[in-house]
PDB file of C-alpha atoms in Angstrom:
ATOM      1  CA  MET A1450     -17.169 -77.570  -3.732  1.00 44.00           C
ATOM      2  CA  ALA A1451     -17.273 -74.378  -1.653  1.00 43.00           C
ATOM      3  CA  PHE A1452     -13.468 -74.228  -1.707  1.00 42.00           C
ATOM      4  CA  ARG A1453     -13.264 -73.458  -5.416  1.00 46.00           C
ATOM      5  CA  PHE A1454     -14.897 -70.076  -4.690  1.00 40.00           C
ATOM      6  CA  LEU A1455     -12.391 -69.267  -1.944  1.00 40.00           C
ATOM      7  CA  PRO A1456      -9.782 -67.616  -4.250  1.00 44.00           C
ATOM      8  CA  THR A1457     -12.509 -65.408  -5.732  1.00 40.00           C
ATOM      9  CA  VAL A1458     -13.752 -64.403  -2.271  1.00 38.00           C
ATOM     10  CA  LEU A1459     -10.209 -63.624  -1.089  1.00 36.00           C
ATOM     11  CA  PHE A1460      -9.559 -61.548  -4.194  1.00 38.00           C
ATOM     12  CA  LEU A1461     -12.762 -59.557  -3.643  1.00 37.00           C
ATOM     13  CA  LEU A1462     -11.872 -58.974   0.002  1.00 36.00           C
ATOM     14  CA  LEU A1463      -8.419 -57.750  -0.959  1.00 37.00           C
ATOM     15  CA  ILE A1464      -9.688 -55.261  -3.524  1.00 37.00           C
ATOM     16  CA  ALA A1465     -12.536 -54.126  -1.260  1.00 37.00           C
ATOM     17  CA  SER A1466     -10.377 -53.560   1.812  1.00 38.00           C
ATOM     18  CA  PRO A1467      -9.188 -49.988   2.237  1.00 42.00           C
ATOM     19  CA  SER A1468      -5.551 -49.158   1.686  1.00 45.00           C
ATOM     20  CA  TYR A1469      -4.594 -46.261   3.868  1.00 46.00           C
ATOM     21  CA  ALA A1470      -2.207 -43.603   2.731  1.00 65.00           C
ATOM     22  CA  PHE A1471      -1.030 -42.821   6.267  1.00 77.00           C
ATOM     23  CA  ASN A1472      -0.346 -44.528   9.547  1.00 86.00           C
ATOM     24  CA  ILE A1473      -0.891 -42.907  12.915  1.00 90.00           C
ATOM     25  CA  GLY A1474       2.372 -41.278  13.978  1.00 91.00           C
ATOM     26  CA  ASP A1475       3.548 -40.592  10.408  1.00 91.00           C
ATOM     27  CA  THR A1476       4.348 -37.106   9.228  1.00 92.00           C
ATOM     28  CA  LEU A1477       2.729 -35.671   6.132  1.00 91.00           C
ATOM     29  CA  PRO A1478       4.784 -36.030   2.964  1.00 92.00           C
ATOM     30  CA  VAL A1479       5.756 -32.635   1.593  1.00 93.00           C
ATOM     31  CA  THR A1480       3.625 -31.541  -1.334  1.00 94.00           C
ATOM     32  CA  GLN A1481       3.064 -28.296  -3.179  1.00 94.00           C
ATOM     33  CA  VAL A1482       0.315 -26.644  -5.165  1.00 95.00           C
ATOM     34  CA  PRO A1483       1.760 -24.052  -7.556  1.00 92.00           C
ATOM     35  CA  GLU A1484      -1.577 -23.022  -9.072  1.00 90.00           C
ATOM     36  CA  PRO A1485      -4.034 -21.703  -8.410  1.00 94.00           C
ATOM     37  CA  GLY A1486      -2.781 -22.330  -4.838  1.00 93.00           C
ATOM     38  CA  GLU A1487      -3.870 -20.873  -1.523  1.00 95.00           C
ATOM     39  CA  LEU A1488      -6.638 -18.287  -1.475  1.00 92.00           C
ATOM     40  CA  ILE A1489      -5.545 -15.066   0.227  1.00 95.00           C
ATOM     41  CA  LEU A1490      -7.692 -12.012   0.969  1.00 93.00           C
ATOM     42  CA  GLN A1491      -6.281  -8.651  -0.057  1.00 92.00           C
ATOM     43  CA  ASP A1492      -8.708  -5.780   0.527  1.00 88.00           C
ATOM     44  CA  ASN A1493     -11.584  -8.292   0.328  1.00 81.00           C
ATOM     45  CA  ALA A1494     -10.379  -9.481  -3.073  1.00 90.00           C
ATOM     46  CA  VAL A1495      -9.254 -13.090  -3.431  1.00 92.00           C
ATOM     47  CA  VAL A1496      -5.769 -13.655  -4.835  1.00 94.00           C
ATOM     48  CA  TYR A1497      -3.804 -16.875  -5.089  1.00 95.00           C
ATOM     49  CA  ARG A1498      -0.295 -17.795  -4.082  1.00 96.00           C
ATOM     50  CA  PRO A1499       1.597 -21.073  -4.348  1.00 96.00           C
ATOM     51  CA  TRP A1500       1.104 -23.350  -1.349  1.00 96.00           C
ATOM     52  CA  ASN A1501       3.387 -25.896   0.257  1.00 94.00           C
ATOM     53  CA  SER A1502       2.363 -28.378   2.966  1.00 94.00           C
ATOM     54  CA  GLU A1503       5.284 -27.150   5.063  1.00 92.00           C
ATOM     55  CA  GLN A1504       3.138 -24.055   5.663  1.00 91.00           C
ATOM     56  CA  ILE A1505       1.141 -26.208   8.093  1.00 90.00           C
ATOM     57  CA  THR A1506       3.019 -25.048  11.148  1.00 82.00           C
ATOM     58  CA  ALA A1507       4.046 -26.896  14.273  1.00 80.00           C
ATOM     59  CA  GLY A1508       2.803 -25.566  17.588  1.00 87.00           C
ATOM     60  CA  SER A1509      -0.913 -26.102  17.099  1.00 92.00           C
ATOM     61  CA  PRO A1510      -2.917 -29.037  15.748  1.00 96.00           C
ATOM     62  CA  ALA A1511      -4.070 -28.975  12.138  1.00 96.00           C
ATOM     63  CA  LEU A1512      -7.330 -30.431  10.860  1.00 97.00           C
ATOM     64  CA  ILE A1513      -6.886 -31.062   7.149  1.00 96.00           C
ATOM     65  CA  PHE A1514      -9.613 -31.839   4.646  1.00 95.00           C
ATOM     66  CA  HIS A1515      -8.879 -33.122   1.159  1.00 93.00           C
ATOM     67  CA  MET A1516     -11.871 -33.284  -1.151  1.00 90.00           C
ATOM     68  CA  ALA A1517     -12.913 -33.463  -4.752  1.00 87.00           C
ATOM     69  CA  ALA A1518     -14.408 -30.256  -6.160  1.00 84.00           C
ATOM     70  CA  ARG A1519     -17.918 -31.709  -6.132  1.00 82.00           C
ATOM     71  CA  LEU A1520     -21.165 -31.058  -4.297  1.00 76.00           C
ATOM     72  CA  SER A1521     -21.022 -34.589  -2.866  1.00 81.00           C
ATOM     73  CA  SER A1522     -17.859 -33.639  -0.941  1.00 85.00           C
ATOM     74  CA  GLU A1523     -19.686 -30.743   0.720  1.00 85.00           C
ATOM     75  CA  GLN A1524     -22.494 -33.097   1.677  1.00 89.00           C
ATOM     76  CA  ILE A1525     -20.052 -35.589   3.187  1.00 91.00           C
ATOM     77  CA  ILE A1526     -18.368 -33.024   5.442  1.00 89.00           C
ATOM     78  CA  ALA A1527     -21.544 -31.096   6.377  1.00 91.00           C
ATOM     79  CA  PRO A1528     -22.142 -32.982   9.675  1.00 94.00           C
ATOM     80  CA  LEU A1529     -18.508 -32.494  10.707  1.00 94.00           C
ATOM     81  CA  LYS A1530     -18.608 -28.789   9.795  1.00 91.00           C
ATOM     82  CA  ALA A1531     -21.764 -28.417  11.906  1.00 94.00           C
ATOM     83  CA  ALA A1532     -20.065 -30.137  14.849  1.00 96.00           C
ATOM     84  CA  LEU A1533     -16.997 -27.890  14.514  1.00 94.00           C
ATOM     85  CA  GLU A1534     -19.140 -24.741  14.442  1.00 91.00           C
ATOM     86  CA  ALA A1535     -21.206 -25.918  17.424  1.00 94.00           C
ATOM     87  CA  ALA A1536     -18.050 -26.654  19.445  1.00 93.00           C
ATOM     88  CA  ASP A1537     -17.095 -22.956  19.430  1.00 86.00           C
ATOM     89  CA  PHE A1538     -13.346 -23.541  19.633  1.00 91.00           C
ATOM     90  CA  ALA A1539     -11.167 -20.660  20.751  1.00 90.00           C
ATOM     91  CA  GLU A1540      -9.737 -18.738  17.813  1.00 88.00           C
ATOM     92  CA  GLY A1541      -6.312 -20.040  16.852  1.00 89.00           C
ATOM     93  CA  SER A1542      -6.654 -23.272  18.855  1.00 94.00           C
ATOM     94  CA  PHE A1543      -6.129 -25.307  15.687  1.00 95.00           C
ATOM     95  CA  GLN A1544      -5.345 -24.796  12.018  1.00 95.00           C
ATOM     96  CA  SER A1545      -8.086 -25.550   9.499  1.00 94.00           C
ATOM     97  CA  VAL A1546      -6.737 -26.522   6.071  1.00 95.00           C
ATOM     98  CA  SER A1547      -8.948 -27.506   3.131  1.00 94.00           C
ATOM     99  CA  VAL A1548      -7.445 -28.747  -0.113  1.00 94.00           C
ATOM    100  CA  VAL A1549      -9.917 -28.882  -2.989  1.00 90.00           C
ATOM    101  CA  ASN A1550      -8.908 -31.058  -5.923  1.00 91.00           C
ATOM    102  CA  LEU A1551     -10.000 -29.084  -9.005  1.00 85.00           C
ATOM    103  CA  ASN A1552      -8.755 -31.943 -11.167  1.00 83.00           C
ATOM    104  CA  ASP A1553     -11.780 -33.887  -9.888  1.00 76.00           C
ATOM    105  CA  ALA A1554     -14.316 -31.168 -10.746  1.00 68.00           C
ATOM    106  CA  LEU A1555     -17.123 -31.927 -13.156  1.00 63.00           C
ATOM    107  CA  TRP A1556     -16.502 -30.559 -16.621  1.00 72.00           C
ATOM    108  CA  GLY A1557     -17.233 -26.837 -16.828  1.00 67.00           C
ATOM    109  CA  THR A1558     -17.578 -26.255 -13.071  1.00 70.00           C
ATOM    110  CA  ARG A1559     -14.082 -25.027 -12.100  1.00 76.00           C
ATOM    111  CA  GLY A1560     -15.103 -21.372 -12.216  1.00 76.00           C
ATOM    112  CA  LEU A1561     -18.094 -22.036  -9.969  1.00 77.00           C
ATOM    113  CA  VAL A1562     -15.925 -23.975  -7.525  1.00 78.00           C
ATOM    114  CA  LEU A1563     -13.360 -21.156  -7.336  1.00 82.00           C
ATOM    115  CA  SER A1564     -16.169 -18.634  -6.791  1.00 81.00           C
ATOM    116  CA  LYS A1565     -17.562 -20.749  -3.924  1.00 87.00           C
ATOM    117  CA  LEU A1566     -14.088 -21.087  -2.416  1.00 87.00           C
ATOM    118  CA  GLY A1567     -13.759 -17.292  -2.519  1.00 88.00           C
ATOM    119  CA  GLU A1568     -17.064 -16.952  -0.636  1.00 89.00           C
ATOM    120  CA  ASN A1569     -15.871 -19.483   1.937  1.00 88.00           C
ATOM    121  CA  LYS A1570     -12.584 -17.603   2.397  1.00 91.00           C
ATOM    122  CA  ARG A1571     -14.459 -14.367   3.073  1.00 91.00           C
ATOM    123  CA  GLU A1572     -16.662 -16.156   5.642  1.00 88.00           C
ATOM    124  CA  HIS A1573     -13.704 -17.904   7.305  1.00 86.00           C
ATOM    125  CA  PRO A1574     -10.597 -15.771   6.702  1.00 89.00           C
ATOM    126  CA  GLU A1575      -8.626 -17.697   9.321  1.00 90.00           C
ATOM    127  CA  ALA A1576      -8.943 -20.984   7.392  1.00 91.00           C
ATOM    128  CA  SER A1577      -6.410 -22.057   4.793  1.00 94.00           C
ATOM    129  CA  LEU A1578      -8.165 -22.880   1.512  1.00 93.00           C
ATOM    130  CA  ILE A1579      -6.114 -24.400  -1.274  1.00 94.00           C
ATOM    131  CA  ALA A1580      -7.271 -24.951  -4.854  1.00 93.00           C
ATOM    132  CA  ASP A1581      -5.256 -27.779  -6.427  1.00 93.00           C
ATOM    133  CA  LYS A1582      -5.516 -27.605 -10.231  1.00 92.00           C
ATOM    134  CA  THR A1583      -3.644 -30.821 -11.026  1.00 91.00           C
ATOM    135  CA  GLY A1584      -4.457 -33.108  -8.085  1.00 91.00           C
ATOM    136  CA  ALA A1585      -0.847 -32.971  -6.831  1.00 93.00           C
ATOM    137  CA  VAL A1586      -1.814 -33.363  -3.165  1.00 94.00           C
ATOM    138  CA  ARG A1587      -3.976 -36.406  -3.863  1.00 93.00           C
ATOM    139  CA  GLN A1588      -1.119 -38.002  -5.786  1.00 92.00           C
ATOM    140  CA  ASP A1589       1.664 -37.072  -3.344  1.00 93.00           C
ATOM    141  CA  TRP A1590      -0.352 -38.227  -0.330  1.00 93.00           C
ATOM    142  CA  GLN A1591      -1.625 -41.336  -2.186  1.00 91.00           C
ATOM    143  CA  LEU A1592      -5.271 -40.619  -1.397  1.00 91.00           C
ATOM    144  CA  SER A1593      -7.989 -42.582  -3.149  1.00 83.00           C
ATOM    145  CA  GLY A1594      -9.948 -39.445  -3.996  1.00 70.00           C
ATOM    146  CA  GLU A1595     -13.204 -41.162  -3.104  1.00 67.00           C
ATOM    147  CA  GLY A1596     -15.201 -39.004  -0.736  1.00 74.00           C
ATOM    148  CA  VAL A1597     -13.224 -36.868   1.646  1.00 91.00           C
ATOM    149  CA  ALA A1598      -9.991 -37.423   3.528  1.00 94.00           C
ATOM    150  CA  VAL A1599      -9.769 -35.992   7.045  1.00 95.00           C
ATOM    151  CA  ILE A1600      -6.311 -35.828   8.576  1.00 95.00           C
ATOM    152  CA  LEU A1601      -5.549 -34.552  12.063  1.00 96.00           C
ATOM    153  CA  VAL A1602      -1.956 -33.569  12.675  1.00 96.00           C
ATOM    154  CA  SER A1603      -0.688 -32.974  16.213  1.00 95.00           C
ATOM    155  CA  ALA A1604       1.118 -29.816  17.304  1.00 94.00           C
ATOM    156  CA  GLU A1605       4.336 -31.832  16.912  1.00 94.00           C
ATOM    157  CA  GLY A1606       3.540 -32.608  13.280  1.00 92.00           C
ATOM    158  CA  ASN A1607       2.504 -36.258  13.600  1.00 94.00           C
ATOM    159  CA  ILE A1608      -0.698 -37.710  12.178  1.00 95.00           C
ATOM    160  CA  SER A1609      -3.033 -38.598  15.043  1.00 95.00           C
ATOM    161  CA  TYR A1610      -6.176 -39.343  13.016  1.00 95.00           C
ATOM    162  CA  PHE A1611      -6.865 -40.324   9.424  1.00 94.00           C
ATOM    163  CA  GLN A1612     -10.203 -41.095   7.778  1.00 90.00           C
ATOM    164  CA  GLU A1613     -10.924 -41.454   4.079  1.00 91.00           C
ATOM    165  CA  GLY A1614     -14.257 -41.936   2.317  1.00 87.00           C
ATOM    166  CA  GLY A1615     -17.593 -41.103   3.885  1.00 87.00           C
ATOM    167  CA  ILE A1616     -17.964 -39.759   7.420  1.00 90.00           C
ATOM    168  CA  SER A1617     -20.455 -41.480   9.710  1.00 91.00           C
ATOM    169  CA  GLU A1618     -21.893 -39.993  12.925  1.00 93.00           C
ATOM    170  CA  GLN A1619     -19.499 -42.184  14.917  1.00 95.00           C
ATOM    171  CA  GLU A1620     -16.571 -40.870  12.882  1.00 94.00           C
ATOM    172  CA  VAL A1621     -17.677 -37.261  13.464  1.00 95.00           C
ATOM    173  CA  THR A1622     -17.639 -38.044  17.203  1.00 96.00           C
ATOM    174  CA  ALA A1623     -14.201 -39.689  16.904  1.00 95.00           C
ATOM    175  CA  ILE A1624     -12.759 -36.751  14.934  1.00 96.00           C
ATOM    176  CA  MET A1625     -14.121 -34.212  17.424  1.00 96.00           C
ATOM    177  CA  SER A1626     -12.746 -36.225  20.345  1.00 96.00           C
ATOM    178  CA  ALA A1627      -9.321 -36.535  18.694  1.00 96.00           C
ATOM    179  CA  LEU A1628      -9.280 -32.803  17.898  1.00 97.00           C
ATOM    180  CA  ASN A1629     -10.208 -31.899  21.492  1.00 96.00           C
ATOM    181  CA  THR A1630      -7.447 -34.168  22.765  1.00 95.00           C
ATOM    182  CA  GLU A1631      -4.852 -32.596  20.460  1.00 96.00           C
ATOM    183  CA  ILE A1632      -5.911 -29.054  21.360  1.00 96.00           C
ATOM    184  CA  GLU A1633      -5.762 -29.872  25.079  1.00 94.00           C
ATOM    185  CA  ARG A1634      -2.312 -31.425  24.627  1.00 91.00           C
ATOM    186  CA  SER A1635      -1.037 -28.355  22.777  1.00 89.00           C
ATOM    187  CA  THR A1636      -2.514 -25.755  25.131  1.00 84.00           C
ATOM    188  CA  GLY A1637      -2.744 -27.659  28.390  1.00 76.00           C
ATOM    189  CA  SER A1638      -6.374 -26.556  28.840  1.00 55.00           C
ATOM    190  CA  SER A1639      -9.936 -27.294  27.749  1.00 45.00           C
ATOM    191  CA  ALA A1640     -10.403 -26.843  23.983  1.00 48.00           C
ATOM    192  CA  ALA A1641     -14.004 -25.789  23.523  1.00 47.00           C
ATOM    193  CA  GLU A1642     -15.792 -23.343  25.769  1.00 43.00           C
TER     194      GLU A1642
END
């Protein structure tokens, strides 16, 4: 009698199991965001220019965030942001790239999101902030869009860490460890002071 429920259980397990967009060792598929694009500071004013994922350069690791333009995304990454700030990495030791999917913004909040991104760019001018109007990156990278995707790319351009969804304390620790390892590999020295 229990066996007649087996197909239902298997089906539920299949749809509940995560399908990952990337495998460790892969390279990022090329994608582009024509508008609004990357936020650039010019005389403290924010302007936009088209962005292409090939702008993530080889030579230093890149920590990439992809998130919906929602407050919940900020809450998900808050513990990781705190850990990154506390680590006090040397300037230029890794690239920080955040892609915000404006296509996932709540109705009527795009202007507020762009304003907040402008504030963030002024606070962290070294970071790459990209506003994706159409969700092109999510589609091209086949991300689920649920929660936040964190992708760590080595200095050689290969994916060394990928996490999608929520971020637990253990995952914050794993991301920080992976980032330290990649920075040490690219510089040959200790990452954080």
